[in-house]
Amino acid sequence: MEILILDDNEATRRMLRKIIEEDYAKANIHMASSYQEAVWIADNNILDLALLDIEIGDGHTGIDVGKMVIEKSPNVELMIISSHPEWALDTFEIHPYDFHVKPIDIMAFKRSVNQVLKQIEDSKNTERFQENTADGRLLVKTKKEIYWIPYSRILFIEKLQKDVYIHTADDAVAIRQNISDIEKKLSSSFLRVHKSYIVNIDHISKILEHGDRSYEIYFLNSDKTAFMSRYKASVLFDRLD
């Protein structure tokens, strides 16, 4: 478990580290007080969780760090810690798992951290569903049914609230599973373009830009669309080239 704690206050960094280590003593916790320190850590580690203060006093914000970390560790979970609740709306673009206001409610923070770390731990430890590699199919299970869906039929995969939807041109299968676990099982034709979307590159017909914040992806022979963050756009465009 690789965890970044970013805060320009040393006492706060030590407190957050102590809380995490109470239940996750083996976590590898990296401490940063500035944007540059966070960059160095993100360059040298695949991060699972980043706890970010907003105001770090070096010309950058925790939101800047969040964007940078997502670029380097696409599956990272982010948690914001700030003295200013009015920042909450500004953090929406990096989709934090939670937002905690200083002074921190220790018990609420501990519950939140343990919840996200348990989710990350389960994702790491969950064995992949068996795949039929001979014909390139994805095995997914609902409560009562098992589906073998050919990769070639999947347009995109969407996380929506607690469910994950496997979209084909004419159907969608809803399952309760972590989207990151599904991502590990997919072929090289698929790319994570958003925290909530994985797309099949082979089925893309058009990409529509919405200002400078996001893109909408259209697919061949379908009216369905998926969304892509601007931070992932360059990765997809490189793959398409």
PDB file of C-alpha atoms in Angstrom:
ATOM      1  CA  MET A   1       0.000   0.000   0.000  1.00  0.00           C
ATOM      2  CA  GLU A   2       1.625   3.254  -1.177  1.00  0.00           C
ATOM      3  CA  ILE A   3       0.197   6.374   0.490  1.00  0.00           C
ATOM      4  CA  LEU A   4       1.063  10.056   0.067  1.00  0.00           C
ATOM      5  CA  ILE A   5       0.366  12.593   2.809  1.00  0.00           C
ATOM      6  CA  LEU A   6       0.667  16.197   1.593  1.00  0.00           C
ATOM      7  CA  ASP A   7       0.389  18.968   4.170  1.00  0.00           C
ATOM      8  CA  ASP A   8       2.618  21.955   4.884  1.00  0.00           C
ATOM      9  CA  ASN A   9       2.108  21.468   8.634  1.00  0.00           C
ATOM     10  CA  GLU A  10       4.467  18.873  10.096  1.00  0.00           C
ATOM     11  CA  ALA A  11       2.270  18.151  13.144  1.00  0.00           C
ATOM     12  CA  THR A  12      -0.698  17.395  10.865  1.00  0.00           C
ATOM     13  CA  ARG A  13       1.397  15.076   8.703  1.00  0.00           C
ATOM     14  CA  ARG A  14       2.559  13.147  11.775  1.00  0.00           C
ATOM     15  CA  MET A  15      -1.007  12.901  13.118  1.00  0.00           C
ATOM     16  CA  LEU A  16      -2.375  11.556   9.827  1.00  0.00           C
ATOM     17  CA  ARG A  17       0.443   9.054   9.579  1.00  0.00           C
ATOM     18  CA  LYS A  18      -0.202   7.808  13.100  1.00  0.00           C
ATOM     19  CA  ILE A  19      -3.922   7.310  12.389  1.00  0.00           C
ATOM     20  CA  ILE A  20      -3.186   5.231   9.281  1.00  0.00           C
ATOM     21  CA  GLU A  21      -0.500   3.153  10.948  1.00  0.00           C
ATOM     22  CA  GLU A  22      -2.845   2.129  13.760  1.00  0.00           C
ATOM     23  CA  ASP A  23      -4.650  -0.228  11.356  1.00  0.00           C
ATOM     24  CA  TYR A  24      -2.240  -0.394   8.422  1.00  0.00           C
ATOM     25  CA  ALA A  25       1.179  -0.667  10.005  1.00  0.00           C
ATOM     26  CA  LYS A  26       2.707  -2.104   6.830  1.00  0.00           C
ATOM     27  CA  ALA A  27       1.579   0.779   4.626  1.00  0.00           C
ATOM     28  CA  ASN A  28       4.412   2.625   2.903  1.00  0.00           C
ATOM     29  CA  ILE A  29       3.636   6.248   3.813  1.00  0.00           C
ATOM     30  CA  HIS A  30       5.351   9.107   1.983  1.00  0.00           C
ATOM     31  CA  MET A  31       5.333  12.586   3.542  1.00  0.00           C
ATOM     32  CA  ALA A  32       5.405  15.809   1.495  1.00  0.00           C
ATOM     33  CA  SER A  33       5.098  19.465   2.433  1.00  0.00           C
ATOM     34  CA  SER A  34       5.232  20.971  -1.072  1.00  0.00           C
ATOM     35  CA  TYR A  35       4.288  20.378  -4.674  1.00  0.00           C
ATOM     36  CA  GLN A  36       7.858  19.535  -5.680  1.00  0.00           C
ATOM     37  CA  GLU A  37       8.223  16.951  -2.930  1.00  0.00           C
ATOM     38  CA  ALA A  38       4.920  15.402  -4.012  1.00  0.00           C
ATOM     39  CA  VAL A  39       6.123  15.280  -7.648  1.00  0.00           C
ATOM     40  CA  TRP A  40       9.264  13.417  -6.640  1.00  0.00           C
ATOM     41  CA  ILE A  41       7.230  10.888  -4.639  1.00  0.00           C
ATOM     42  CA  ALA A  42       4.701  10.401  -7.463  1.00  0.00           C
ATOM     43  CA  ASP A  43       7.514   9.943  -9.987  1.00  0.00           C
ATOM     44  CA  ASN A  44       9.037   7.145  -7.956  1.00  0.00           C
ATOM     45  CA  ASN A  45       5.982   5.281  -6.653  1.00  0.00           C
ATOM     46  CA  ILE A  46       2.645   3.956  -7.911  1.00  0.00           C
ATOM     47  CA  LEU A  47       0.355   5.541  -5.334  1.00  0.00           C
ATOM     48  CA  ASP A  48      -2.795   3.894  -4.008  1.00  0.00           C
ATOM     49  CA  LEU A  49      -4.040   6.778  -1.831  1.00  0.00           C
ATOM     50  CA  ALA A  50      -3.159  10.470  -1.563  1.00  0.00           C
ATOM     51  CA  LEU A  51      -4.265  12.645   1.373  1.00  0.00           C
ATOM     52  CA  LEU A  52      -4.049  16.237   0.158  1.00  0.00           C
ATOM     53  CA  ASP A  53      -4.178  19.564   1.924  1.00  0.00           C
ATOM     54  CA  ILE A  54      -5.465  22.318  -0.377  1.00  0.00           C
ATOM     55  CA  GLU A  55      -3.349  25.302   0.668  1.00  0.00           C
ATOM     56  CA  ILE A  56       0.312  24.281   0.638  1.00  0.00           C
ATOM     57  CA  GLY A  57       1.838  27.726   0.188  1.00  0.00           C
ATOM     58  CA  ASP A  58       4.273  27.183  -2.696  1.00  0.00           C
ATOM     59  CA  GLY A  59       2.286  28.571  -5.627  1.00  0.00           C
ATOM     60  CA  HIS A  60       0.348  25.335  -6.057  1.00  0.00           C
ATOM     61  CA  THR A  61      -2.660  23.749  -4.411  1.00  0.00           C
ATOM     62  CA  GLY A  62      -3.598  20.260  -3.368  1.00  0.00           C
ATOM     63  CA  ILE A  63      -5.847  20.161  -6.420  1.00  0.00           C
ATOM     64  CA  ASP A  64      -2.762  20.673  -8.615  1.00  0.00           C
ATOM     65  CA  VAL A  65      -1.096  17.796  -6.808  1.00  0.00           C
ATOM     66  CA  GLY A  66      -4.201  15.646  -7.267  1.00  0.00           C
ATOM     67  CA  LYS A  67      -4.151  16.207 -11.038  1.00  0.00           C
ATOM     68  CA  MET A  68      -0.461  15.371 -11.192  1.00  0.00           C
ATOM     69  CA  VAL A  69      -0.860  12.214  -9.102  1.00  0.00           C
ATOM     70  CA  ILE A  70      -3.755  10.976 -11.266  1.00  0.00           C
ATOM     71  CA  GLU A  71      -1.545  11.338 -14.349  1.00  0.00           C
ATOM     72  CA  LYS A  72       1.155   9.164 -12.796  1.00  0.00           C
ATOM     73  CA  SER A  73      -1.039   6.713 -10.839  1.00  0.00           C
ATOM     74  CA  PRO A  74      -4.387   6.451 -12.694  1.00  0.00           C
ATOM     75  CA  ASN A  75      -6.001   4.156 -10.107  1.00  0.00           C
ATOM     76  CA  VAL A  76      -5.133   6.315  -7.108  1.00  0.00           C
ATOM     77  CA  GLU A  77      -7.827   7.366  -4.634  1.00  0.00           C
ATOM     78  CA  LEU A  78      -7.713  10.967  -3.402  1.00  0.00           C
ATOM     79  CA  MET A  79      -8.863  12.404  -0.094  1.00  0.00           C
ATOM     80  CA  ILE A  80      -8.944  16.144   0.619  1.00  0.00           C
ATOM     81  CA  ILE A  81      -8.160  17.714   4.012  1.00  0.00           C
ATOM     82  CA  SER A  82      -8.675  21.474   4.273  1.00  0.00           C
ATOM     83  CA  SER A  83      -9.544  24.311   6.633  1.00  0.00           C
ATOM     84  CA  HIS A  84     -11.763  25.788   3.933  1.00  0.00           C
ATOM     85  CA  PRO A  85     -14.992  23.920   3.120  1.00  0.00           C
ATOM     86  CA  GLU A  86     -15.644  26.374   0.283  1.00  0.00           C
ATOM     87  CA  TRP A  87     -12.972  24.509  -1.705  1.00  0.00           C
ATOM     88  CA  ALA A  88     -15.217  21.453  -1.917  1.00  0.00           C
ATOM     89  CA  LEU A  89     -16.768  22.366  -5.285  1.00  0.00           C
ATOM     90  CA  ASP A  90     -13.354  23.109  -6.789  1.00  0.00           C
ATOM     91  CA  THR A  91     -12.156  19.613  -5.956  1.00  0.00           C
ATOM     92  CA  PHE A  92     -14.922  18.002  -8.017  1.00  0.00           C
ATOM     93  CA  GLU A  93     -12.737  17.797 -11.116  1.00  0.00           C
ATOM     94  CA  ILE A  94     -10.341  15.399  -9.379  1.00  0.00           C
ATOM     95  CA  HIS A  95     -13.176  13.304  -7.882  1.00  0.00           C
ATOM     96  CA  PRO A  96     -11.917  12.897  -4.303  1.00  0.00           C
ATOM     97  CA  TYR A  97     -13.120   9.919  -2.305  1.00  0.00           C
ATOM     98  CA  ASP A  98     -13.879  12.209   0.647  1.00  0.00           C
ATOM     99  CA  PHE A  99     -13.419  15.785   1.910  1.00  0.00           C
ATOM    100  CA  HIS A 100     -12.490  16.435   5.562  1.00  0.00           C
ATOM    101  CA  VAL A 101     -12.581  19.884   7.142  1.00  0.00           C
ATOM    102  CA  LYS A 102      -9.951  20.954   9.671  1.00  0.00           C
ATOM    103  CA  PRO A 103      -9.924  20.676  12.609  1.00  0.00           C
ATOM    104  CA  ILE A 104     -10.359  17.037  11.694  1.00  0.00           C
ATOM    105  CA  ASP A 105     -12.982  14.873  13.344  1.00  0.00           C
ATOM    106  CA  ILE A 106     -10.573  12.058  14.193  1.00  0.00           C
ATOM    107  CA  MET A 107     -13.159   9.280  14.373  1.00  0.00           C
ATOM    108  CA  ALA A 108     -14.886  10.280  11.123  1.00  0.00           C
ATOM    109  CA  PHE A 109     -11.529  10.592   9.391  1.00  0.00           C
ATOM    110  CA  LYS A 110     -10.374   7.208  10.690  1.00  0.00           C
ATOM    111  CA  ARG A 111     -13.551   5.536   9.439  1.00  0.00           C
ATOM    112  CA  SER A 112     -13.181   7.144   6.034  1.00  0.00           C
ATOM    113  CA  VAL A 113      -9.511   6.229   5.668  1.00  0.00           C
ATOM    114  CA  ASN A 114     -10.065   2.660   6.806  1.00  0.00           C
ATOM    115  CA  GLN A 115     -12.965   2.302   4.391  1.00  0.00           C
ATOM    116  CA  VAL A 116     -10.995   3.428   1.358  1.00  0.00           C
ATOM    117  CA  LEU A 117      -7.902   1.443   2.358  1.00  0.00           C
ATOM    118  CA  LYS A 118     -10.008  -1.677   2.843  1.00  0.00           C
ATOM    119  CA  GLN A 119     -11.469  -1.121  -0.619  1.00  0.00           C
ATOM    120  CA  ILE A 120      -7.982  -0.751  -2.094  1.00  0.00           C
ATOM    121  CA  GLU A 121      -6.720  -3.776  -0.182  1.00  0.00           C
ATOM    122  CA  ASP A 122      -9.647  -5.912  -1.342  1.00  0.00           C
ATOM    123  CA  SER A 123      -9.007  -4.840  -4.913  1.00  0.00           C
ATOM    124  CA  LYS A 124      -5.359  -5.867  -4.649  1.00  0.00           C
ATOM    125  CA  ASN A 125      -6.157  -9.206  -3.032  1.00  0.00           C
ATOM    126  CA  THR A 126      -9.192 -10.208  -5.099  1.00  0.00           C
ATOM    127  CA  GLU A 127      -8.388 -12.966  -7.540  1.00  0.00           C
ATOM    128  CA  ARG A 128      -9.354 -12.211 -11.079  1.00  0.00           C
ATOM    129  CA  PHE A 129     -12.388 -13.947 -12.463  1.00  0.00           C
ATOM    130  CA  GLN A 130     -11.501 -16.790 -14.779  1.00  0.00           C
ATOM    131  CA  GLU A 131     -11.339 -15.748 -18.422  1.00  0.00           C
ATOM    132  CA  ASN A 132     -11.860 -17.781 -21.530  1.00  0.00           C
ATOM    133  CA  THR A 133      -8.696 -16.584 -23.245  1.00  0.00           C
ATOM    134  CA  ALA A 134      -9.200 -18.831 -26.256  1.00  0.00           C
ATOM    135  CA  ASP A 135     -12.071 -16.773 -27.628  1.00  0.00           C
ATOM    136  CA  GLY A 136     -11.417 -13.506 -25.762  1.00  0.00           C
ATOM    137  CA  ARG A 137     -14.391 -13.312 -23.427  1.00  0.00           C
ATOM    138  CA  LEU A 138     -14.938 -11.544 -20.127  1.00  0.00           C
ATOM    139  CA  LEU A 139     -16.582 -13.528 -17.347  1.00  0.00           C
ATOM    140  CA  VAL A 140     -18.851 -11.447 -15.085  1.00  0.00           C
ATOM    141  CA  LYS A 141     -21.234 -12.548 -12.377  1.00  0.00           C
ATOM    142  CA  THR A 142     -24.425 -11.046 -11.013  1.00  0.00           C
ATOM    143  CA  LYS A 143     -26.317 -12.454  -8.029  1.00  0.00           C
ATOM    144  CA  LYS A 144     -28.142 -15.037 -10.128  1.00  0.00           C
ATOM    145  CA  GLU A 145     -26.425 -15.120 -13.518  1.00  0.00           C
ATOM    146  CA  ILE A 146     -23.042 -15.611 -15.146  1.00  0.00           C
ATOM    147  CA  TYR A 147     -22.183 -13.903 -18.431  1.00  0.00           C
ATOM    148  CA  TRP A 148     -19.347 -14.606 -20.871  1.00  0.00           C
ATOM    149  CA  ILE A 149     -19.128 -11.419 -22.920  1.00  0.00           C
ATOM    150  CA  PRO A 150     -16.785 -11.333 -25.941  1.00  0.00           C
ATOM    151  CA  TYR A 151     -14.319  -8.453 -25.730  1.00  0.00           C
ATOM    152  CA  SER A 152     -15.219  -7.580 -29.305  1.00  0.00           C
ATOM    153  CA  ARG A 153     -18.812  -6.780 -28.239  1.00  0.00           C
ATOM    154  CA  ILE A 154     -17.938  -4.498 -25.312  1.00  0.00           C
ATOM    155  CA  LEU A 155     -18.145  -0.783 -26.138  1.00  0.00           C
ATOM    156  CA  PHE A 156     -17.256   0.579 -22.709  1.00  0.00           C
ATOM    157  CA  ILE A 157     -17.479  -0.077 -19.002  1.00  0.00           C
ATOM    158  CA  GLU A 158     -19.078   2.487 -16.707  1.00  0.00           C
ATOM    159  CA  LYS A 159     -19.025   2.945 -12.930  1.00  0.00           C
ATOM    160  CA  LEU A 160     -22.339   4.425 -11.776  1.00  0.00           C
ATOM    161  CA  GLN A 161     -22.827   4.791  -8.025  1.00  0.00           C
ATOM    162  CA  LYS A 162     -22.362   1.311  -6.525  1.00  0.00           C
ATOM    163  CA  ASP A 163     -22.740  -0.623  -9.792  1.00  0.00           C
ATOM    164  CA  VAL A 164     -20.507  -1.223 -12.780  1.00  0.00           C
ATOM    165  CA  TYR A 165     -22.177  -1.557 -16.203  1.00  0.00           C
ATOM    166  CA  ILE A 166     -20.680  -3.580 -19.060  1.00  0.00           C
ATOM    167  CA  HIS A 167     -22.081  -1.881 -22.179  1.00  0.00           C
ATOM    168  CA  THR A 168     -22.513  -3.578 -25.533  1.00  0.00           C
ATOM    169  CA  ALA A 169     -24.252  -2.013 -28.536  1.00  0.00           C
ATOM    170  CA  ASP A 170     -27.664  -3.359 -27.576  1.00  0.00           C
ATOM    171  CA  ASP A 171     -27.435  -4.253 -23.896  1.00  0.00           C
ATOM    172  CA  ALA A 172     -25.788  -3.549 -20.534  1.00  0.00           C
ATOM    173  CA  VAL A 173     -24.992  -5.911 -17.677  1.00  0.00           C
ATOM    174  CA  ALA A 174     -24.914  -4.444 -14.141  1.00  0.00           C
ATOM    175  CA  ILE A 175     -22.605  -6.017 -11.575  1.00  0.00           C
ATOM    176  CA  ARG A 176     -21.293  -5.148  -8.118  1.00  0.00           C
ATOM    177  CA  GLN A 177     -17.542  -5.161  -8.583  1.00  0.00           C
ATOM    178  CA  ASN A 178     -14.677  -2.705  -8.377  1.00  0.00           C
ATOM    179  CA  ILE A 179     -14.033  -1.193 -11.816  1.00  0.00           C
ATOM    180  CA  SER A 180     -10.282  -1.445 -11.211  1.00  0.00           C
ATOM    181  CA  ASP A 181     -10.591  -5.219 -10.786  1.00  0.00           C
ATOM    182  CA  ILE A 182     -12.369  -5.451 -14.124  1.00  0.00           C
ATOM    183  CA  GLU A 183      -9.726  -3.260 -15.755  1.00  0.00           C
ATOM    184  CA  LYS A 184      -7.044  -5.814 -14.828  1.00  0.00           C
ATOM    185  CA  LYS A 185      -8.838  -8.516 -16.803  1.00  0.00           C
ATOM    186  CA  LEU A 186      -9.312  -6.632 -20.059  1.00  0.00           C
ATOM    187  CA  SER A 187      -7.368  -6.961 -23.270  1.00  0.00           C
ATOM    188  CA  SER A 188      -5.045  -4.304 -24.701  1.00  0.00           C
ATOM    189  CA  SER A 189      -7.952  -2.877 -26.735  1.00  0.00           C
ATOM    190  CA  PHE A 190      -9.304  -1.223 -23.582  1.00  0.00           C
ATOM    191  CA  LEU A 191      -8.168   1.996 -21.915  1.00  0.00           C
ATOM    192  CA  ARG A 192      -9.201   3.719 -18.684  1.00  0.00           C
ATOM    193  CA  VAL A 193     -10.113   7.246 -19.817  1.00  0.00           C
ATOM    194  CA  HIS A 194     -11.832   8.435 -16.642  1.00  0.00           C
ATOM    195  CA  LYS A 195     -12.190   7.230 -13.069  1.00  0.00           C
ATOM    196  CA  SER A 196     -15.640   5.980 -14.071  1.00  0.00           C
ATOM    197  CA  TYR A 197     -15.068   4.843 -17.681  1.00  0.00           C
ATOM    198  CA  ILE A 198     -13.042   2.231 -19.567  1.00  0.00           C
ATOM    199  CA  VAL A 199     -13.499   2.247 -23.354  1.00  0.00           C
ATOM    200  CA  ASN A 200     -12.849  -0.214 -26.148  1.00  0.00           C
ATOM    201  CA  ILE A 201     -10.630   1.735 -28.535  1.00  0.00           C
ATOM    202  CA  ASP A 202     -11.617  -0.471 -31.472  1.00  0.00           C
ATOM    203  CA  HIS A 203     -15.229   0.772 -31.316  1.00  0.00           C
ATOM    204  CA  ILE A 204     -14.622   4.543 -31.099  1.00  0.00           C
ATOM    205  CA  SER A 205     -16.200   6.515 -33.939  1.00  0.00           C
ATOM    206  CA  LYS A 206     -15.921  10.122 -32.725  1.00  0.00           C
ATOM    207  CA  ILE A 207     -14.618  12.209 -29.825  1.00  0.00           C
ATOM    208  CA  LEU A 208     -16.352  15.476 -28.957  1.00  0.00           C
ATOM    209  CA  GLU A 209     -14.575  18.056 -26.796  1.00  0.00           C
ATOM    210  CA  HIS A 210     -16.609  19.885 -24.131  1.00  0.00           C
ATOM    211  CA  GLY A 211     -14.663  23.069 -23.398  1.00  0.00           C
ATOM    212  CA  ASP A 212     -11.346  22.344 -21.693  1.00  0.00           C
ATOM    213  CA  ARG A 213     -12.662  20.010 -19.013  1.00  0.00           C
ATOM    214  CA  SER A 214     -13.872  16.801 -20.637  1.00  0.00           C
ATOM    215  CA  TYR A 215     -14.576  14.849 -23.794  1.00  0.00           C
ATOM    216  CA  GLU A 216     -17.512  12.724 -24.931  1.00  0.00           C
ATOM    217  CA  ILE A 217     -16.727   9.490 -26.773  1.00  0.00           C
ATOM    218  CA  TYR A 218     -19.070   8.058 -29.418  1.00  0.00           C
ATOM    219  CA  PHE A 219     -19.070   4.463 -30.654  1.00  0.00           C
ATOM    220  CA  LEU A 220     -19.721   2.664 -33.915  1.00  0.00           C
ATOM    221  CA  ASN A 221     -23.302   1.427 -34.459  1.00  0.00           C
ATOM    222  CA  SER A 222     -24.527   2.774 -31.119  1.00  0.00           C
ATOM    223  CA  ASP A 223     -26.138   5.852 -29.573  1.00  0.00           C
ATOM    224  CA  LYS A 224     -24.335   5.269 -26.281  1.00  0.00           C
ATOM    225  CA  THR A 225     -21.569   7.603 -25.170  1.00  0.00           C
ATOM    226  CA  ALA A 226     -18.829   7.627 -22.533  1.00  0.00           C
ATOM    227  CA  PHE A 227     -16.874  10.472 -20.953  1.00  0.00           C
ATOM    228  CA  MET A 228     -13.146  11.093 -20.849  1.00  0.00           C
ATOM    229  CA  SER A 229     -11.234  13.462 -18.571  1.00  0.00           C
ATOM    230  CA  ARG A 230      -8.869  15.912 -20.206  1.00  0.00           C
ATOM    231  CA  TYR A 231      -6.006  14.364 -18.210  1.00  0.00           C
ATOM    232  CA  LYS A 232      -6.509  11.084 -20.095  1.00  0.00           C
ATOM    233  CA  ALA A 233      -7.065  12.612 -23.539  1.00  0.00           C
ATOM    234  CA  SER A 234      -3.391  12.681 -24.525  1.00  0.00           C
ATOM    235  CA  VAL A 235      -2.984   9.003 -23.594  1.00  0.00           C
ATOM    236  CA  LEU A 236      -5.931   7.988 -25.767  1.00  0.00           C
ATOM    237  CA  PHE A 237      -4.870  10.166 -28.686  1.00  0.00           C
ATOM    238  CA  ASP A 238      -1.399   8.590 -28.571  1.00  0.00           C
ATOM    239  CA  ARG A 239      -2.979   5.125 -28.653  1.00  0.00           C
ATOM    240  CA  LEU A 240      -5.240   6.060 -31.552  1.00  0.00           C
ATOM    241  CA  ASP A 241      -2.280   7.419 -33.513  1.00  0.00           C
TER     242      ASP A 241
END
